[in-house]
XYZ file of C-alpha atoms in Angstrom:
545
model
C -14.802 -26.499 -22.900
C -12.718 -23.987 -24.814
C -14.566 -21.244 -23.007
C -13.705 -22.797 -19.629
C -10.041 -23.101 -20.563
C -9.834 -19.502 -21.671
C -11.451 -18.388 -18.419
C -8.921 -20.364 -16.393
C -6.057 -18.781 -18.315
C -7.481 -15.330 -17.810
C -7.771 -15.756 -14.052
C -4.135 -16.746 -13.739
C -1.731 -13.841 -13.536
C -0.320 -13.561 -17.080
C 3.346 -13.681 -16.134
C 4.696 -15.125 -19.360
C 2.269 -14.651 -22.201
C -0.426 -12.291 -23.342
C -3.601 -13.827 -21.944
C -5.794 -11.718 -24.205
C -4.097 -13.146 -27.303
C -4.819 -16.680 -26.052
C -8.432 -15.805 -25.409
C -8.740 -14.527 -28.968
C -7.483 -17.879 -30.288
C -4.137 -16.495 -31.436
C -0.688 -17.973 -30.887
C 0.940 -16.762 -27.654
C 2.993 -13.676 -28.360
C 6.291 -12.897 -26.688
C 5.818 -9.658 -24.817
C 8.443 -7.087 -25.757
C 10.618 -5.568 -23.064
C 8.879 -2.662 -21.395
C 9.424 0.529 -23.343
C 12.626 -0.760 -25.022
C 14.559 0.096 -21.916
C 18.176 1.182 -22.095
C 18.671 1.548 -18.345
C 20.995 -0.895 -16.620
C 19.973 -3.031 -13.622
C 22.949 -2.543 -11.305
C 21.308 -1.807 -7.952
C 21.949 -4.716 -5.606
C 19.709 -5.908 -2.794
C 21.716 -4.038 -0.161
C 21.527 -0.847 -2.256
C 17.749 -1.055 -2.600
C 17.346 -1.948 1.076
C 19.429 0.975 2.309
C 17.833 3.427 -0.144
C 14.400 2.399 1.178
C 15.480 2.815 4.819
C 17.587 5.957 4.653
C 17.752 7.218 1.092
C 16.105 10.567 1.683
C 16.596 10.961 5.404
C 18.151 14.362 5.180
C 17.800 17.984 6.057
C 14.024 17.752 6.443
C 14.486 15.713 9.618
C 17.811 17.120 10.755
C 17.151 20.796 9.982
C 13.504 21.426 9.022
C 12.220 20.145 12.359
C 13.516 23.380 13.895
C 10.718 25.388 12.278
C 8.132 22.715 13.087
C 9.053 22.698 16.778
C 8.922 26.480 16.841
C 5.450 26.530 15.249
C 3.804 23.477 16.782
C 5.502 22.800 20.102
C 6.697 19.319 21.117
C 3.277 17.635 21.003
C 2.256 19.468 17.835
C 5.537 18.375 16.223
C 4.978 14.755 17.266
C 1.323 14.634 16.158
C 2.131 16.248 12.809
C 4.829 13.669 12.077
C 2.603 10.784 13.163
C -0.193 11.999 10.878
C 2.028 12.367 7.813
C 3.757 9.097 8.758
C 0.464 7.210 8.403
C 0.040 8.654 4.910
C 3.597 7.689 4.023
C 3.065 4.100 5.174
C -0.237 3.584 3.340
C 1.253 5.141 0.212
C 4.136 2.677 0.271
C 1.800 -0.287 0.781
C -0.229 0.956 -2.164
C 2.758 1.585 -4.396
C 4.519 -1.604 -3.345
C 1.692 -3.830 -4.509
C 1.719 -2.365 -8.013
C 5.501 -2.040 -8.327
C 6.272 -5.573 -7.157
C 3.997 -6.841 -9.933
C 5.169 -4.372 -12.581
C 8.635 -2.929 -11.751
C 8.751 -1.023 -15.022
C 10.862 2.040 -15.939
C 9.010 5.242 -15.160
C 7.608 3.628 -12.005
C 4.224 4.906 -10.919
C 4.192 7.404 -13.798
C 4.105 4.535 -16.291
C 1.563 2.724 -14.116
C -0.674 5.810 -14.195
C -0.499 5.719 -17.992
C -1.637 2.075 -17.978
C -4.376 2.263 -15.377
C -5.735 5.843 -15.498
C -4.906 7.607 -18.758
C -1.911 9.210 -20.511
C -2.993 12.726 -19.486
C -2.926 11.801 -15.809
C 0.510 10.215 -16.258
C 1.692 13.380 -18.021
C 0.563 15.591 -15.132
C 2.015 13.234 -12.516
C 5.305 12.926 -14.345
C 5.947 16.612 -14.732
C 4.807 17.329 -11.159
C 7.238 14.691 -9.902
C 10.028 16.016 -12.068
C 9.852 19.657 -11.048
C 9.253 18.674 -7.416
C 12.523 16.765 -7.222
C 14.324 19.251 -9.444
C 13.615 21.964 -6.866
C 14.365 19.706 -3.911
C 17.997 19.542 -5.037
C 18.678 23.285 -4.540
C 16.771 23.047 -1.232
C 19.251 20.450 -0.003
C 22.194 22.522 -1.234
C 20.919 25.645 0.546
C 20.450 23.554 3.684
C 24.046 22.368 3.367
C 25.133 26.010 3.327
C 23.117 26.605 6.508
C 24.851 23.663 8.168
C 28.329 24.852 7.174
C 27.528 28.323 8.518
C 27.591 26.712 11.965
C 31.378 26.697 11.631
C 32.098 29.500 9.187
C 30.139 32.746 8.799
C 32.829 34.520 6.771
C 33.195 32.472 3.586
C 30.706 33.188 0.816
C 27.991 30.512 0.631
C 28.678 30.162 -3.106
C 31.846 28.232 -2.227
C 29.963 25.675 -0.131
C 27.120 25.314 -2.615
C 29.579 24.719 -5.446
C 31.480 22.137 -3.413
C 28.303 20.185 -2.594
C 27.033 20.455 -6.160
C 30.238 18.941 -7.540
C 29.858 15.956 -5.185
C 26.193 15.397 -6.105
C 26.675 15.676 -9.859
C 29.848 13.590 -9.768
C 28.070 10.675 -8.059
C 25.267 10.704 -10.635
C 27.577 11.018 -13.630
C 29.420 7.866 -12.552
C 26.233 5.860 -13.122
C 23.643 3.951 -11.132
C 26.187 1.491 -9.758
C 28.229 4.306 -8.206
C 25.039 6.002 -7.043
C 23.878 2.800 -5.325
C 27.244 2.256 -3.642
C 27.522 5.883 -2.514
C 23.966 5.804 -1.183
C 24.674 2.606 0.709
C 27.533 4.231 2.633
C 25.898 7.656 2.962
C 22.699 6.028 4.225
C 24.691 3.921 6.647
C 26.204 7.110 8.083
C 22.756 8.718 8.333
C 21.173 5.696 9.998
C 24.023 5.432 12.507
C 23.868 9.199 13.120
C 20.143 9.414 13.787
C 20.224 6.236 15.892
C 23.154 7.572 17.908
C 21.466 10.963 18.386
C 18.259 9.329 19.630
C 20.188 7.189 22.151
C 22.341 10.115 23.267
C 19.251 12.322 23.431
C 17.628 9.894 25.874
C 20.807 9.898 27.990
C 20.970 13.723 28.040
C 17.251 13.981 28.831
C 17.725 11.683 31.835
C 20.615 13.778 33.157
C 23.555 11.895 31.707
C 25.099 14.928 29.978
C 28.108 16.903 31.246
C 25.806 19.345 33.077
C 23.841 16.442 34.676
C 20.632 18.401 34.127
C 17.685 15.993 34.204
C 15.350 17.571 31.655
C 12.600 14.957 31.560
C 9.384 16.513 30.224
C 10.268 19.985 31.464
C 9.726 21.699 28.127
C 6.343 20.053 27.719
C 5.275 22.057 30.776
C 7.144 25.276 30.079
C 6.832 26.782 27.471
C 4.180 24.068 26.992
C 3.203 21.101 24.809
C 1.683 23.293 22.090
C 2.344 26.721 20.615
C -0.418 29.312 20.268
C 0.105 29.776 16.556
C 0.002 33.408 15.359
C -1.546 34.544 18.616
C -4.592 32.243 18.511
C -5.215 30.881 21.987
C -6.701 27.677 23.308
C -7.622 24.665 21.186
C -7.752 26.736 17.993
C -4.196 27.975 18.362
C -2.966 24.483 19.254
C -4.691 22.928 16.248
C -3.338 25.550 13.864
C 0.170 25.082 15.238
C -0.059 21.322 14.750
C -1.471 21.781 11.234
C 1.469 24.007 10.329
C 3.810 21.064 10.971
C 2.205 18.935 8.230
C 3.887 20.545 5.208
C 7.362 20.450 6.734
C 6.805 16.863 7.883
C 5.815 15.955 4.341
C 9.133 17.343 3.100
C 10.908 14.999 5.527
C 8.940 11.961 4.371
C 8.760 12.449 0.617
C 11.136 10.288 -1.318
C 10.083 7.004 0.237
C 8.630 6.253 -3.188
C 12.187 6.390 -4.580
C 12.420 2.629 -4.259
C 9.713 2.302 -6.935
C 11.656 4.516 -9.337
C 14.800 2.522 -8.567
C 12.944 -0.703 -9.433
C 13.759 -0.111 -13.103
C 17.474 -0.388 -12.282
C 17.295 -2.995 -9.515
C 18.395 -6.597 -9.729
C 15.697 -9.202 -9.037
C 13.067 -6.461 -8.526
C 10.140 -8.798 -7.823
C 11.991 -10.151 -4.775
C 13.880 -7.078 -3.591
C 11.193 -4.390 -3.916
C 8.649 -6.045 -1.545
C 11.394 -6.612 1.029
C 12.345 -2.941 0.821
C 8.725 -1.778 1.089
C 8.210 -3.823 4.254
C 11.021 -1.901 5.977
C 9.306 1.465 5.630
C 7.633 1.160 9.026
C 11.117 0.992 10.612
C 12.011 4.307 9.049
C 8.703 5.897 10.089
C 8.653 4.671 13.694
C 12.320 4.670 14.669
C 13.893 7.515 12.740
C 11.076 10.026 12.305
C 8.719 9.492 15.227
C 11.575 8.621 17.578
C 13.655 11.540 16.325
C 11.006 14.244 16.737
C 10.005 12.867 20.152
C 13.581 13.345 21.389
C 13.822 16.791 19.787
C 10.668 17.880 21.627
C 12.151 16.705 24.933
C 15.538 18.397 24.558
C 14.796 21.817 23.036
C 12.152 24.345 24.159
C 9.922 25.579 21.354
C 10.753 29.228 22.162
C 14.517 28.832 21.654
C 15.496 31.686 19.267
C 18.105 29.501 17.524
C 15.269 27.440 16.002
C 14.427 30.320 13.650
C 15.915 29.316 10.286
C 15.142 32.787 8.953
C 17.653 34.362 11.303
C 21.352 34.797 10.733
C 22.302 33.095 14.009
C 20.480 29.805 13.452
C 22.423 26.882 14.876
C 20.903 24.557 12.284
C 19.766 21.216 13.706
C 17.736 21.040 16.948
C 20.033 18.157 17.932
C 23.012 20.507 17.699
C 21.200 23.075 19.829
C 20.384 20.414 22.434
C 23.889 19.001 22.729
C 25.468 22.460 22.780
C 23.156 23.418 25.644
C 24.044 20.205 27.490
C 27.720 21.199 27.365
C 28.930 18.523 24.949
C 31.646 20.520 23.197
C 32.894 18.476 20.253
C 29.827 16.376 19.401
C 27.809 19.159 17.696
C 30.522 19.588 15.073
C 30.606 15.832 14.475
C 26.812 15.771 14.114
C 26.850 18.723 11.731
C 29.468 16.923 9.636
C 27.173 13.881 9.464
C 24.253 16.142 8.564
C 26.375 17.629 5.794
C 26.940 14.155 4.332
C 23.187 13.598 4.571
C 22.669 16.730 2.472
C 25.045 15.279 -0.132
C 23.196 11.965 0.002
C 19.732 13.505 -0.238
C 20.931 15.825 -3.017
C 22.310 12.843 -4.914
C 18.961 11.066 -4.543
C 17.140 14.217 -5.672
C 19.151 14.409 -8.882
C 18.757 10.673 -9.468
C 14.955 10.827 -9.068
C 14.594 13.978 -11.158
C 16.690 12.600 -14.030
C 14.952 9.188 -14.022
C 11.509 10.761 -13.995
C 12.493 12.978 -16.934
C 13.874 9.902 -18.698
C 10.579 8.092 -18.046
C 8.636 11.039 -19.467
C 10.777 10.973 -22.597
C 10.309 7.215 -23.039
C 6.542 7.678 -22.710
C 6.503 10.481 -25.277
C 5.605 13.168 -22.719
C 9.000 14.879 -23.010
C 11.401 15.405 -25.931
C 13.087 12.166 -27.006
C 16.440 13.880 -26.444
C 16.070 13.150 -22.716
C 15.796 9.398 -23.396
C 19.370 9.192 -24.666
C 21.677 6.994 -22.633
C 25.298 5.964 -22.690
C 26.310 2.408 -23.518
C 26.337 1.679 -19.781
C 22.741 2.883 -19.345
C 23.272 6.395 -17.929
C 20.613 8.921 -19.114
C 23.267 11.605 -19.397
C 21.104 14.263 -21.077
C 18.473 14.053 -18.334
C 21.128 14.142 -15.614
C 22.825 17.200 -17.115
C 19.578 19.092 -17.692
C 18.262 18.458 -14.182
C 21.607 19.416 -12.646
C 21.269 22.887 -14.180
C 18.352 23.680 -11.849
C 20.624 23.193 -8.851
C 21.891 26.691 -9.658
C 18.747 27.992 -7.925
C 20.566 27.281 -4.669
C 22.641 30.390 -5.344
C 19.566 32.408 -4.334
C 20.997 32.059 -0.832
C 23.546 34.713 -1.827
C 20.766 37.302 -1.767
C 18.744 35.886 1.130
C 19.334 33.827 4.235
C 20.013 30.213 3.305
C 17.376 29.232 5.874
C 14.751 31.355 4.103
C 15.535 29.818 0.710
C 15.465 26.353 2.266
C 11.965 27.067 3.637
C 10.685 28.284 0.256
C 12.009 25.336 -1.715
C 11.102 22.728 0.903
C 7.481 23.960 0.931
C 7.300 23.641 -2.840
C 8.859 20.183 -2.831
C 6.595 18.946 -0.033
C 3.451 19.952 -1.907
C 4.685 18.251 -5.088
C 5.399 15.128 -3.045
C 1.905 15.086 -1.564
C 0.416 15.453 -5.053
C 2.517 12.455 -6.130
C 1.186 10.390 -3.219
C -2.360 11.469 -4.112
C -1.773 10.336 -7.708
C -0.366 6.991 -6.537
C -3.538 6.407 -4.520
C -5.758 7.211 -7.508
C -3.679 4.923 -9.740
C -4.024 2.031 -7.288
C -7.795 2.404 -7.035
C -7.962 2.175 -10.814
C -5.452 -0.708 -10.828
C -7.477 -2.815 -8.417
C -10.716 -2.069 -10.260
C -9.270 -3.312 -13.546
C -7.577 -6.249 -11.843
C -10.884 -7.548 -10.522
C -12.762 -6.672 -13.723
C -10.405 -8.892 -15.737
C -10.835 -11.809 -13.322
C -7.381 -11.864 -11.728
C -6.890 -12.975 -8.134
C -5.153 -10.467 -5.866
C -3.800 -13.231 -3.643
C -1.574 -14.334 -6.547
C 0.304 -11.029 -6.599
C 3.972 -11.027 -5.543
C 3.106 -8.546 -2.770
C -0.472 -8.225 -1.499
C -0.470 -6.317 1.814
C -3.419 -6.059 4.127
C -5.559 -2.968 4.652
C -6.379 -2.514 0.969
C -8.210 -0.693 -0.532
C -8.625 1.272 2.718
C -4.930 2.216 2.734
C -5.246 3.736 -0.746
C -8.390 5.627 0.230
C -6.611 7.042 3.289
C -3.731 8.185 1.058
C -6.086 9.939 -1.358
C -8.308 11.630 1.242
C -5.570 12.607 3.700
C -3.334 14.050 0.964
C -6.233 16.073 -0.435
C -6.937 17.464 3.042
C -3.311 18.498 3.651
C -2.983 20.021 0.178
C -6.109 22.098 0.644
C -5.065 23.543 3.999
C -1.287 23.545 3.551
C -0.916 27.309 3.207
C -3.901 28.532 5.164
C -1.810 30.877 7.357
C -1.273 33.312 4.470
C -4.988 34.166 4.584
C -4.777 35.375 8.179
C -5.080 39.119 8.555
C -1.710 40.796 8.212
C 0.088 37.546 7.426
C 0.037 37.547 3.617
C 3.249 36.317 1.979
C 3.701 36.099 -1.775
C 6.525 33.589 -1.426
C 4.543 31.280 0.874
C 1.425 31.441 -1.292
C 3.303 30.671 -4.509
C 5.456 27.868 -3.100
C 2.447 26.268 -1.389
C -0.437 26.647 -3.815
C 1.197 26.909 -7.235
C 1.737 23.109 -7.507
C -1.835 22.491 -6.297
C -3.215 24.661 -9.108
C -0.689 23.615 -11.742
C -1.346 19.869 -11.470
C -5.009 19.985 -12.629
C -3.992 22.564 -15.241
C -1.462 20.129 -16.693
C -4.037 17.344 -16.675
C -6.690 19.414 -18.456
C -4.233 20.685 -21.085
C -2.943 17.157 -21.750
C -6.512 15.925 -21.954
C -7.402 18.571 -24.518
C -4.364 17.719 -26.636
C -4.508 13.918 -26.493
C -8.305 13.536 -26.297
C -7.705 10.038 -24.920
C -10.511 8.852 -22.632
C -9.937 7.366 -19.192
C -8.968 3.719 -19.712
C -11.797 1.286 -19.055
C -11.104 -1.447 -16.469
C -11.525 -4.207 -19.037
C -9.003 -2.525 -21.373
C -6.190 -2.029 -18.842
C -2.835 -3.587 -19.718
C -1.598 -6.034 -17.072
C 0.756 -8.011 -19.291
C 3.178 -5.864 -21.292
C 6.735 -6.243 -20.071
C 6.113 -9.234 -17.821
C 8.341 -11.531 -19.870
C 11.362 -9.344 -19.142
C 10.440 -9.038 -15.470
C 10.023 -12.805 -15.049
C 13.368 -13.404 -16.735
C 14.996 -11.193 -14.097
C 13.349 -12.999 -11.168
C 15.221 -15.666 -9.256
C 15.372 -17.139 -5.770
C 18.233 -15.899 -3.659
C 20.682 -18.653 -2.684
C 20.309 -19.839 0.921
C 22.803 -18.415 3.446
C 25.866 -20.557 4.090
C 26.414 -19.521 7.715
C 24.919 -17.407 10.480
C 26.719 -14.270 9.268
C 25.127 -14.531 5.843
C 21.785 -15.346 7.473
C 22.001 -12.170 9.588
C 22.986 -10.060 6.564
C 20.080 -11.502 4.551
C 17.677 -10.661 7.375
C 19.118 -7.170 7.783
C 19.090 -6.329 4.071
């Protein structure tokens, strides 16, 4: 009888007590708060919702698509974004299931420590940290490119400094200020991209000042695909489409930010699943819809798409509306894109500092970086990560578009490695979950398509990582900068894992030994049902957010 009772307890999700202690015949132990957290939960539902929808919509979509259209053509651009979009969606389903159950500080890095091994968490953590640390100067260099649309005379150092002050200032004010700033910045971005898509349709149908009905003209001439690097036929089309993947990844990475923010979110077990479910809106409407319109409005052979040139007009949307004869709108759009660079840069610094904080809490970084203020701000991590933004000043010696391309390539590869690691962590998570007799249907968020979604994430990311920089091996096309920014993270990640493995000598955690209970007491104490809406306005706001 005692055996039956212990089995029943074990098969229930251990939300409040340590089920293994009960099985051993011990008194139930109160589970300590996860990692003795000093962070403050100040992110509201609307903050989390807007961060998930538009948090890192930024220069990757508004600016980086110029290079992708130039290399892949309109169909190649669309197919590349659809392909990476499927990986993004399956990654979020995978991450959402684990994070809704365990919204712990350190996010998926801490989950990797629990369900794979500490060495894997170490490699993932540092990869994630330096990926986002270098994304920040990429956004700042992109901001300089955007401002150059108006002013080619002022030194870019002035604009970089101005943007850096805004980004650092938002983060220094704490997570509450960050959440509020992101809410309004994201609102501007969402309204901007939605407005540009609607206006793009109008212009394409001949509703612009020039009344030129473009239709699918540019799909016919210069054509739906680009013969990449002179390769003709299907081979050239495939290579052009493949070249879009890395840039598309830079646009998509950061969707996992909602999992990192879970450690500072109110009512995470309710709010995180709701935020995860909105990812498809971002993928379909903003990214797929956006690149479809770009491919209709701008020919792939337009010289202004070349970000490496000094006369780049920045966003393809700006090029399109300038060509259509809309005089004042391009400046308004560029101003909105500039705020998106501030927003994305703020998110970059937030993610980099919180990942470094998580590494310090886990013992994988010096404890100095775990220091926080009384209000929960990891000020040492924020200050240290902000120092790397100075890399943006490389634009003073090169075109800001060139530097943006270098740093965005590096960041995209780091992001894909993170997604790959999330997929591996989930496969281990679900193996241990079943091995310990828990029922997946009892999880707070149990999406369909698993474990196939996780397998797609792992296999597709591995494929893109392997072929991400293939063009440098073409005869006469070698580039040291492209090779380093593309393949260095791919080689460094396994190097970190092996070195950590040699130092720690900790074996891969067995499924039956995985920890599914630590920290659940604190999480359950933070969980509550939202009050019902009092009127139709509140009901609409609840549905929207």
